[in-house]
GROMACS .gro file of C-alpha atoms in nm:
model
  409
    1MET     CA    1  -0.246   0.854   0.454
    2LYS     CA    2   0.136   0.797   0.408
    3LEU     CA    3   0.373   0.864   0.663
    4VAL     CA    4   0.702   0.988   0.495
    5LYS     CA    5   0.923   1.045   0.822
    6GLN     CA    6   0.861   1.091   1.187
    7HIS     CA    7   1.122   1.195   1.457
    8ILE     CA    8   1.007   1.277   1.810
    9GLU     CA    9   1.258   1.360   2.053
   10LYS     CA   10   1.206   1.256   2.417
   11ASP     CA   11   1.079   1.607   2.518
   12LYS     CA   12   0.813   1.533   2.268
   13SER     CA   13   0.929   1.765   1.980
   14GLY     CA   14   0.948   1.668   1.629
   15TYR     CA   15   0.821   1.638   1.292
   16VAL     CA   16   0.630   1.447   1.079
   17THR     CA   17   0.613   1.434   0.678
   18LEU     CA   18   0.281   1.320   0.549
   19VAL     CA   19   0.132   1.276   0.230
   20PRO     CA   20  -0.268   1.297   0.251
   21GLU     CA   21  -0.461   1.072  -0.010
   22ASP     CA   22  -0.811   1.128   0.034
   23PHE     CA   23  -1.115   1.361   0.230
   24GLU     CA   24  -1.091   1.154   0.538
   25ASP     CA   25  -0.706   1.201   0.546
   26MET     CA   26  -0.731   1.610   0.499
   27TRP     CA   27  -0.976   1.599   0.821
   28HIS     CA   28  -0.713   1.434   1.036
   29VAL     CA   29  -0.442   1.693   0.912
   30TYR     CA   30  -0.701   1.947   1.005
   31ASN     CA   31  -0.699   1.818   1.348
   32LEU     CA   32  -0.313   1.786   1.356
   33ILE     CA   33  -0.206   2.130   1.269
   34GLN     CA   34  -0.261   2.418   1.550
   35LYS     CA   35  -0.151   2.762   1.561
   36ASP     CA   36   0.194   2.845   1.641
   37ASP     CA   37   0.327   2.474   1.481
   38GLN     CA   38   0.551   2.509   1.193
   39LEU     CA   39   0.453   2.390   0.848
   40ARG     CA   40   0.684   2.313   0.560
   41ALA     CA   41   0.517   2.266   0.242
   42VAL     CA   42   0.590   2.343  -0.150
   43THR     CA   43   0.360   2.581  -0.305
   44ILE     CA   44   0.344   2.815  -0.607
   45ARG     CA   45   0.345   3.166  -0.608
   46ARG     CA   46   0.320   3.463  -0.858
   47ILE     CA   47   0.661   3.660  -0.892
   48GLN     CA   48   0.677   3.968  -1.067
   49SER     CA   49   1.036   4.104  -1.185
   50GLU     CA   50   1.129   4.438  -1.349
   51SER     CA   51   1.336   4.392  -1.625
   52SER     CA   52   1.656   4.642  -1.749
   53THR     CA   53   1.438   4.790  -1.975
   54GLY     CA   54   1.157   4.886  -1.702
   55SER     CA   55   0.889   4.611  -1.816
   56VAL     CA   56   0.717   4.402  -1.557
   57ASP     CA   57   0.761   4.046  -1.602
   58SER     CA   58   0.534   3.793  -1.393
   59GLN     CA   59   0.606   3.425  -1.374
   60ARG     CA   60   0.462   3.129  -1.164
   61VAL     CA   61   0.777   2.990  -0.942
   62LYS     CA   62   0.729   2.639  -0.739
   63LEU     CA   63   0.916   2.708  -0.415
   64THR     CA   64   0.912   2.543  -0.071
   65LEU     CA   65   0.760   2.779   0.232
   66SER     CA   66   0.827   2.738   0.589
   67ILE     CA   67   0.540   2.925   0.806
   68SER     CA   68   0.457   2.957   1.172
   69VAL     CA   69   0.078   2.870   1.154
   70ASP     CA   70  -0.169   3.139   1.226
   71ASN     CA   71  -0.492   3.011   1.105
   72VAL     CA   72  -0.633   2.704   0.970
   73ASP     CA   73  -0.940   2.674   0.731
   74PHE     CA   74  -1.079   2.349   0.588
   75ASP     CA   75  -1.300   2.344   0.285
   76THR     CA   76  -1.506   2.048   0.317
   77GLN     CA   77  -1.645   2.069  -0.015
   78VAL     CA   78  -1.311   2.037  -0.218
   79GLY     CA   79  -1.104   1.896   0.061
   80VAL     CA   80  -0.849   2.151   0.044
   81LEU     CA   81  -0.653   2.306   0.355
   82ARG     CA   82  -0.559   2.675   0.380
   83ILE     CA   83  -0.297   2.739   0.637
   84SER     CA   84  -0.190   3.110   0.665
   85GLY     CA   85   0.084   3.248   0.861
   86ARG     CA   86   0.419   3.432   0.892
   87VAL     CA   87   0.762   3.304   0.674
   88ILE     CA   88   1.011   3.171   0.931
   89VAL     CA   89   1.253   3.100   0.670
   90GLU     CA   90   1.363   3.346   0.390
   91ASN     CA   91   1.432   3.232   0.026
   92PRO     CA   92   1.512   3.422  -0.282
   93TYR     CA   93   1.162   3.503  -0.361
   94VAL     CA   94   0.993   3.556  -0.001
   95LYS     CA   95   1.095   3.778   0.277
   96LEU     CA   96   1.108   3.691   0.634
   97GLY     CA   97   0.817   3.773   0.857
   98THR     CA   98   0.572   3.838   0.522
   99PHE     CA   99   0.245   3.657   0.567
  100HIS     CA  100   0.131   3.390   0.325
  101THR     CA  101  -0.108   3.133   0.292
  102ILE     CA  102  -0.036   2.749   0.191
  103ASP     CA  103  -0.295   2.535   0.031
  104LEU     CA  104  -0.251   2.173   0.133
  105GLU     CA  105  -0.420   1.909  -0.103
  106MET     CA  106  -0.423   1.545  -0.150
  107ASN     CA  107  -0.113   1.351  -0.268
  108ARG     CA  108   0.113   1.653  -0.151
  109SER     CA  109   0.372   1.594   0.072
  110PHE     CA  110   0.429   1.846   0.396
  111THR     CA  111   0.618   1.837   0.713
  112LEU     CA  112   0.453   1.932   1.047
  113ILE     CA  113   0.696   2.042   1.327
  114LYS     CA  114   0.547   2.090   1.713
  115PRO     CA  115   0.705   2.221   1.972
  116GLU     CA  116   0.495   1.912   2.156
  117TRP     CA  117   0.348   1.631   2.022
  118ASP     CA  118   0.096   1.487   2.270
  119VAL     CA  119  -0.098   1.142   2.293
  120ILE     CA  120  -0.367   1.254   2.066
  121ALA     CA  121  -0.190   1.422   1.808
  122LEU     CA  122   0.032   1.087   1.771
  123GLU     CA  123  -0.277   0.869   1.779
  124ARG     CA  124  -0.440   1.062   1.501
  125VAL     CA  125  -0.113   1.025   1.269
  126GLN     CA  126  -0.132   0.627   1.366
  127GLU     CA  127  -0.486   0.609   1.293
  128GLY     CA  128  -0.465   0.818   0.963
  129CYS     CA  129  -0.186   0.632   0.844
  130ASP     CA  130  -0.371   0.261   0.908
  131VAL     CA  131  -0.573   0.172   0.609
  132THR     CA  132  -0.768  -0.105   0.835
  133LYS     CA  133  -0.911   0.208   1.020
  134LYS     CA  134  -1.114   0.374   0.715
  135ALA     CA  135  -1.518   0.309   0.746
  136ASP     CA  136  -1.681   0.163   0.442
  137VAL     CA  137  -2.055   0.294   0.476
  138ALA     CA  138  -2.252   0.484   0.190
  139ALA     CA  139  -2.621   0.600   0.250
  140VAL     CA  140  -2.857   0.751   0.063
  141ILE     CA  141  -3.153   0.960   0.281
  142CYS     CA  142  -3.432   1.061   0.065
  143GLN     CA  143  -3.805   1.162   0.039
  144GLU     CA  144  -4.014   1.256  -0.256
  145GLY     CA  145  -3.799   1.471  -0.455
  146LEU     CA  146  -3.520   1.524  -0.203
  147ALA     CA  147  -3.205   1.299  -0.154
  148ASN     CA  148  -2.855   1.310   0.063
  149VAL     CA  149  -2.595   1.070  -0.114
  150CYS     CA  150  -2.341   1.016   0.180
  151LEU     CA  151  -2.030   0.867   0.277
  152LEU     CA  152  -1.958   0.785   0.635
  153THR     CA  153  -1.626   0.753   0.719
  154SER     CA  154  -1.475   0.687   1.079
  155SER     CA  155  -1.462   1.071   1.126
  156MET     CA  156  -1.681   1.227   0.927
  157THR     CA  157  -2.017   1.223   0.749
  158LEU     CA  158  -1.957   1.371   0.378
  159ILE     CA  159  -2.251   1.483   0.164
  160ARG     CA  160  -2.121   1.399  -0.190
  161GLN     CA  161  -2.445   1.494  -0.364
  162HIS     CA  162  -2.774   1.707  -0.234
  163ILE     CA  163  -3.047   1.611  -0.499
  164ASP     CA  164  -3.342   1.841  -0.496
  165CYS     CA  165  -3.617   1.723  -0.777
  166PRO     CA  166  -3.950   1.883  -0.801
  167VAL     CA  167  -4.216   1.591  -0.830
  168PRO     CA  168  -4.583   1.656  -0.889
  169ARG     CA  169  -4.824   1.559  -0.639
  170LYS     CA  170  -4.974   1.189  -0.669
  171ARG     CA  171  -5.331   1.319  -0.744
  172ARG     CA  172  -5.609   1.153  -0.958
  173GLY     CA  173  -5.579   1.205  -1.316
  174SER     CA  174  -5.242   1.323  -1.278
  175VAL     CA  175  -5.054   0.969  -1.152
  176ALA     CA  176  -4.892   0.956  -1.483
  177ASN     CA  177  -4.700   1.317  -1.430
  178TYR     CA  178  -4.626   1.190  -1.080
  179GLU     CA  179  -4.437   0.864  -1.212
  180LYS     CA  180  -4.263   1.034  -1.461
  181GLY     CA  181  -4.145   1.300  -1.192
  182MET     CA  182  -4.014   0.999  -0.947
  183LYS     CA  183  -3.844   0.854  -1.208
  184ARG     CA  184  -3.633   1.138  -1.313
  185PHE     CA  185  -3.565   1.147  -0.955
  186PHE     CA  186  -3.445   0.806  -0.892
  187GLU     CA  187  -3.252   0.884  -1.230
  188GLN     CA  188  -3.047   1.153  -1.047
  189ILE     CA  189  -2.997   0.909  -0.748
  190TYR     CA  190  -2.882   0.629  -0.965
  191GLN     CA  191  -2.642   0.840  -1.129
  192ALA     CA  192  -2.491   0.986  -0.810
  193ILE     CA  193  -2.453   0.628  -0.685
  194LEU     CA  194  -2.229   0.530  -0.958
  195ARG     CA  195  -2.034   0.865  -0.975
  196HIS     CA  196  -1.982   0.858  -0.600
  197ILE     CA  197  -1.965   0.514  -0.428
  198ASP     CA  198  -1.673   0.306  -0.473
  199PHE     CA  199  -1.801  -0.057  -0.411
  200GLU     CA  200  -1.458  -0.187  -0.394
  201ILE     CA  201  -1.441  -0.040  -0.052
  202VAL     CA  202  -1.780   0.034   0.056
  203LYS     CA  203  -1.901  -0.274   0.265
  204CYS     CA  204  -2.284  -0.196   0.261
  205VAL     CA  205  -2.520   0.121   0.105
  206ILE     CA  206  -2.802   0.215   0.325
  207LEU     CA  207  -3.125   0.323   0.155
  208GLY     CA  208  -3.349   0.521   0.393
  209SER     CA  209  -3.668   0.691   0.398
  210PRO     CA  210  -4.023   0.776   0.534
  211GLY     CA  211  -4.296   0.576   0.343
  212PHE     CA  212  -4.222   0.316   0.052
  213VAL     CA  213  -3.957   0.543  -0.119
  214ARG     CA  214  -3.679   0.324  -0.033
  215GLU     CA  215  -3.832   0.013  -0.197
  216GLN     CA  216  -3.921   0.188  -0.503
  217LEU     CA  217  -3.584   0.353  -0.524
  218TYR     CA  218  -3.445   0.014  -0.458
  219GLU     CA  219  -3.648  -0.188  -0.748
  220TYR     CA  220  -3.543   0.097  -0.989
  221ILE     CA  221  -3.179   0.056  -0.919
  222PHE     CA  222  -3.163  -0.290  -1.003
  223ALA     CA  223  -3.434  -0.238  -1.277
  224GLU     CA  224  -3.212   0.009  -1.442
  225ALA     CA  225  -2.873  -0.198  -1.370
  226VAL     CA  226  -3.021  -0.473  -1.544
  227ARG     CA  227  -3.146  -0.280  -1.836
  228THR     CA  228  -2.786  -0.119  -1.873
  229ASP     CA  229  -2.620  -0.466  -1.790
  230ASN     CA  230  -2.414  -0.286  -1.512
  231LYS     CA  231  -2.233  -0.573  -1.338
  232THR     CA  232  -2.079  -0.357  -1.068
  233ILE     CA  233  -2.415  -0.296  -0.923
  234LEU     CA  234  -2.583  -0.636  -0.985
  235GLN     CA  235  -2.268  -0.806  -0.794
  236ASN     CA  236  -2.280  -0.563  -0.508
  237ARG     CA  237  -2.690  -0.631  -0.464
  238PRO     CA  238  -2.621  -0.778  -0.114
  239LYS     CA  239  -2.443  -0.499   0.025
  240PHE     CA  240  -2.796  -0.258   0.005
  241ILE     CA  241  -2.980  -0.242   0.300
  242MET     CA  242  -3.332  -0.073   0.349
  243VAL     CA  243  -3.422   0.124   0.635
  244HIS     CA  244  -3.688   0.336   0.770
  245THR     CA  245  -3.615   0.713   0.859
  246SER     CA  246  -3.840   0.977   0.951
  247THR     CA  247  -3.686   1.253   0.683
  248GLY     CA  248  -3.482   1.254   0.386
  249HIS     CA  249  -3.239   1.527   0.552
  250LYS     CA  250  -2.901   1.470   0.683
  251GLN     CA  251  -3.006   1.428   1.052
  252ALA     CA  252  -3.203   1.089   0.987
  253LEU     CA  253  -2.835   0.970   0.965
  254GLN     CA  254  -2.866   0.933   1.355
  255GLU     CA  255  -3.214   0.741   1.300
  256VAL     CA  256  -3.000   0.507   1.067
  257MET     CA  257  -2.718   0.430   1.289
  258ASN     CA  258  -2.950   0.341   1.552
  259ASP     CA  259  -3.110   0.088   1.371
  260PRO     CA  260  -3.022  -0.264   1.488
  261SER     CA  261  -3.006  -0.425   1.162
  262ILE     CA  262  -2.740  -0.154   1.066
  263LYS     CA  263  -2.551  -0.184   1.423
  264ASN     CA  264  -2.513  -0.555   1.298
  265LYS     CA  265  -2.387  -0.502   0.994
  266LEU     CA  266  -2.148  -0.215   1.077
  267ALA     CA  267  -2.036  -0.369   1.431
  268ASP     CA  268  -1.671  -0.340   1.291
  269THR     CA  269  -1.667   0.043   1.207
  270LYS     CA  270  -1.554   0.291   1.438
  271ALA     CA  271  -1.839   0.517   1.380
  272ALA     CA  272  -2.100   0.242   1.476
  273GLN     CA  273  -1.910   0.189   1.807
  274GLU     CA  274  -1.921   0.582   1.870
  275VAL     CA  275  -2.302   0.588   1.816
  276GLN     CA  276  -2.351   0.270   2.052
  277ALA     CA  277  -2.146   0.427   2.315
  278LEU     CA  278  -2.327   0.751   2.296
  279ASP     CA  279  -2.663   0.552   2.302
  280GLN     CA  280  -2.515   0.387   2.634
  281PHE     CA  281  -2.483   0.716   2.774
  282TYR     CA  282  -2.820   0.850   2.698
  283GLU     CA  283  -2.974   0.498   2.864
  284MET     CA  284  -2.753   0.529   3.197
  285MET     CA  285  -2.858   0.876   3.210
  286ASN     CA  286  -3.241   0.748   3.194
  287ASN     CA  287  -3.189   0.468   3.402
  288ASP     CA  288  -2.916   0.530   3.651
  289PRO     CA  289  -2.816   0.892   3.633
  290ASP     CA  290  -2.548   0.869   3.910
  291ARG     CA  291  -2.327   0.668   3.677
  292ALA     CA  292  -2.351   0.907   3.357
  293PHE     CA  293  -2.210   1.280   3.402
  294TYR     CA  294  -2.084   1.513   3.143
  295GLY     CA  295  -1.943   1.839   3.150
  296PHE     CA  296  -1.573   1.866   3.226
  297LYS     CA  297  -1.585   1.963   3.584
  298ASP     CA  298  -1.811   1.633   3.692
  299VAL     CA  299  -1.609   1.386   3.449
  300SER     CA  300  -1.284   1.521   3.562
  301LYS     CA  301  -1.396   1.428   3.942
  302ALA     CA  302  -1.473   1.097   3.832
  303ALA     CA  303  -1.154   1.028   3.669
  304GLU     CA  304  -0.981   1.121   3.978
  305ARG     CA  305  -1.170   0.833   4.150
  306GLY     CA  306  -1.092   0.591   3.877
  307ALA     CA  307  -1.463   0.535   3.836
  308ILE     CA  308  -1.482   0.622   3.423
  309GLY     CA  309  -1.551   0.302   3.238
  310THR     CA  310  -1.604   0.494   2.867
  311LEU     CA  311  -1.485   0.825   2.807
  312LEU     CA  312  -1.685   1.040   2.535
  313VAL     CA  313  -1.497   1.328   2.406
  314THR     CA  314  -1.537   1.547   2.064
  315ASP     CA  315  -1.201   1.633   1.886
  316GLU     CA  316  -1.322   1.995   1.886
  317LEU     CA  317  -1.173   2.051   2.221
  318PHE     CA  318  -0.825   1.943   2.109
  319ARG     CA  319  -0.819   2.189   1.860
  320ALA     CA  320  -0.872   2.490   2.112
  321ALA     CA  321  -0.638   2.793   2.044
  322ASP     CA  322  -0.602   2.772   2.414
  323VAL     CA  323  -0.302   2.580   2.483
  324ALA     CA  324  -0.414   2.518   2.881
  325LYS     CA  325  -0.708   2.384   2.748
  326ARG     CA  326  -0.626   2.153   2.530
  327ARG     CA  327  -0.353   2.032   2.776
  328LYS     CA  328  -0.625   1.977   3.046
  329TYR     CA  329  -0.848   1.741   2.811
  330ILE     CA  330  -0.551   1.537   2.689
  331ALA     CA  331  -0.462   1.509   3.049
  332LEU     CA  332  -0.801   1.389   3.152
  333VAL     CA  333  -0.785   1.133   2.827
  334GLU     CA  334  -0.455   0.989   2.959
  335GLU     CA  335  -0.584   0.983   3.354
  336ALA     CA  336  -0.894   0.784   3.228
  337ARG     CA  337  -0.695   0.525   3.014
  338ALA     CA  338  -0.476   0.467   3.329
  339THR     CA  339  -0.751   0.317   3.514
  340GLY     CA  340  -0.862   0.103   3.201
  341ALA     CA  341  -1.147   0.333   3.065
  342LYS     CA  342  -1.228   0.289   2.701
  343VAL     CA  343  -1.191   0.636   2.539
  344PHE     CA  344  -1.393   0.740   2.212
  345VAL     CA  345  -1.260   1.048   2.032
  346PHE     CA  346  -1.601   1.180   1.850
  347SER     CA  347  -1.554   1.345   1.507
  348SER     CA  348  -1.730   1.706   1.529
  349LEU     CA  349  -1.823   1.653   1.158
  350HIS     CA  350  -1.970   1.319   1.231
  351VAL     CA  351  -2.364   1.306   1.326
  352SER     CA  352  -2.278   1.154   1.668
  353GLY     CA  353  -1.987   1.423   1.729
  354GLU     CA  354  -2.237   1.695   1.655
  355ASN     CA  355  -2.486   1.521   1.963
  356LEU     CA  356  -2.227   1.509   2.187
  357ASN     CA  357  -2.108   1.872   2.145
  358GLN     CA  358  -2.454   1.955   2.245
  359LEU     CA  359  -2.363   1.795   2.589
  360THR     CA  360  -2.020   2.029   2.631
  361GLY     CA  361  -1.829   1.780   2.422
  362VAL     CA  362  -1.729   1.553   2.687
  363ALA     CA  363  -1.924   1.269   2.902
  364ALA     CA  364  -1.855   0.936   3.067
  365ILE     CA  365  -2.008   0.623   3.174
  366LEU     CA  366  -1.891   0.522   3.495
  367ASN     CA  367  -1.810   0.143   3.637
  368PHE     CA  368  -2.007   0.260   3.975
  369PRO     CA  369  -2.233   0.548   4.112
  370LEU     CA  370  -2.097   0.897   4.228
  371PRO     CA  371  -2.380   1.011   4.379
  372ASP     CA  372  -2.200   1.233   4.601
  373ILE     CA  373  -2.052   1.445   4.322
  374ASP     CA  374  -2.375   1.631   4.292
  375ASP     CA  375  -2.339   1.694   4.672
  376GLU     CA  376  -1.981   1.810   4.647
  377GLU     CA  377  -2.110   2.059   4.404
  378GLU     CA  378  -2.409   2.193   4.619
  379GLU     CA  379  -2.180   2.236   4.905
  380GLU     CA  380  -1.930   2.405   4.703
  381ALA     CA  381  -2.211   2.643   4.604
  382ALA     CA  382  -2.326   2.674   4.977
  383ASP     CA  383  -1.972   2.775   5.042
  384GLU     CA  384  -1.928   3.031   4.778
  385THR     CA  385  -2.285   3.193   4.897
  386LEU     CA  386  -2.119   3.212   5.257
  387GLN     CA  387  -1.810   3.353   5.135
  388ASP     CA  388  -1.992   3.636   4.957
  389GLU     CA  389  -2.217   3.695   5.247
  390ASP     CA  390  -1.909   3.735   5.504
  391GLU     CA  391  -1.753   3.972   5.258
  392ALA     CA  392  -2.014   4.197   5.175
  393PRO     CA  393  -2.049   4.368   5.517
  394GLN     CA  394  -1.658   4.396   5.517
  395MET     CA  395  -1.671   4.564   5.174
  396HIS     CA  396  -1.981   4.763   5.288
  397SER     CA  397  -1.792   4.890   5.616
  398ASN     CA  398  -1.476   4.965   5.360
  399HIS     CA  399  -1.709   5.187   5.138
  400ALA     CA  400  -1.851   5.336   5.468
  401ALA     CA  401  -1.497   5.404   5.587
  402GLU     CA  402  -1.406   5.543   5.256
  403ALA     CA  403  -1.690   5.799   5.265
  404PHE     CA  404  -1.638   5.917   5.640
  405ASP     CA  405  -1.270   6.018   5.532
  406ALA     CA  406  -1.402   6.176   5.229
  407VAL     CA  407  -1.579   6.409   5.452
  408LEU     CA  408  -1.373   6.468   5.722
  409GLY     CA  409  -1.079   6.526   5.433
   0.00000   0.00000   0.00000
């Protein structure tokens, strides 16, 4: 993503002008734009005008619209953002206050104006514009007749092609049909690799499957590359890694990212670091639960005591429509960083982010145990119970007095 211009005031208000260049850039933009932000971008509108003779002419006009954002929709299949809102700057073709939708596409500039650029939003801009932070992993997760060709970026797991190819069962007397079916299946995967994997960017290609499908696929890919003299595939042979998975579905990517050989290969990518942090959290929960907490209430208490060593939080929490909710999570991140904690912002479109969302979206590994957090919760719950019991007789007596007054009245 290109940063064309940026101007942030001391009160944190300001604007940035950006040009998204690929799918991951569009994901960063999706996380940047929030309700009540202002967006200025070039769009095309069909304008109807009536001539002096009474006939209606229709023409497509290129114009710049400025809207106050009301809703943001991200189509991950085509990488287009649809931002709808009311026009805040009138022009000759569109009236002030009318409702319009702007389609943001790759390689088109736009200007985003915010009343407050918080630390998470500014980091998102910096990360999106830093080409060194792009991930470089491709994966083919498959089983007989089923395959998913994926690209793993630092923020997303993109399924570039889903392949479902009928393969006859391997029975006595029908082995030839089975082998023909598998050949058709492998050919579809091979063509998908050629279409969707850029070997100038990708560091490694993971082939994962149950059984021996990955070995058969590996042999087919390089036999076909030799037959067709595909130098790109042959030169990048060292980038192919085979790992075992229990299934050919997308969920198996979590197994792939947990494989030690893959972790070593991808140790410098953000996605692998996030998976490793989540693994450490689960391990801590099992072995030393007083040093592993999740949920905003407990994690916030740990932050107040300066106990957090690693904070894990999903980007979904920073897209909340509730401004107060966004700010409390931003404050949590800043408080954790102020005490030296590592902070990982997980993408909700990545497998690891999906798993963290199941744990409320926020978790922490502590530098030292805090067993008294649970004790505090029990005391608070007990105090609330006592308070309810104290109020109940008073409420009962109030109702009785009202009833008695009603009888006398």
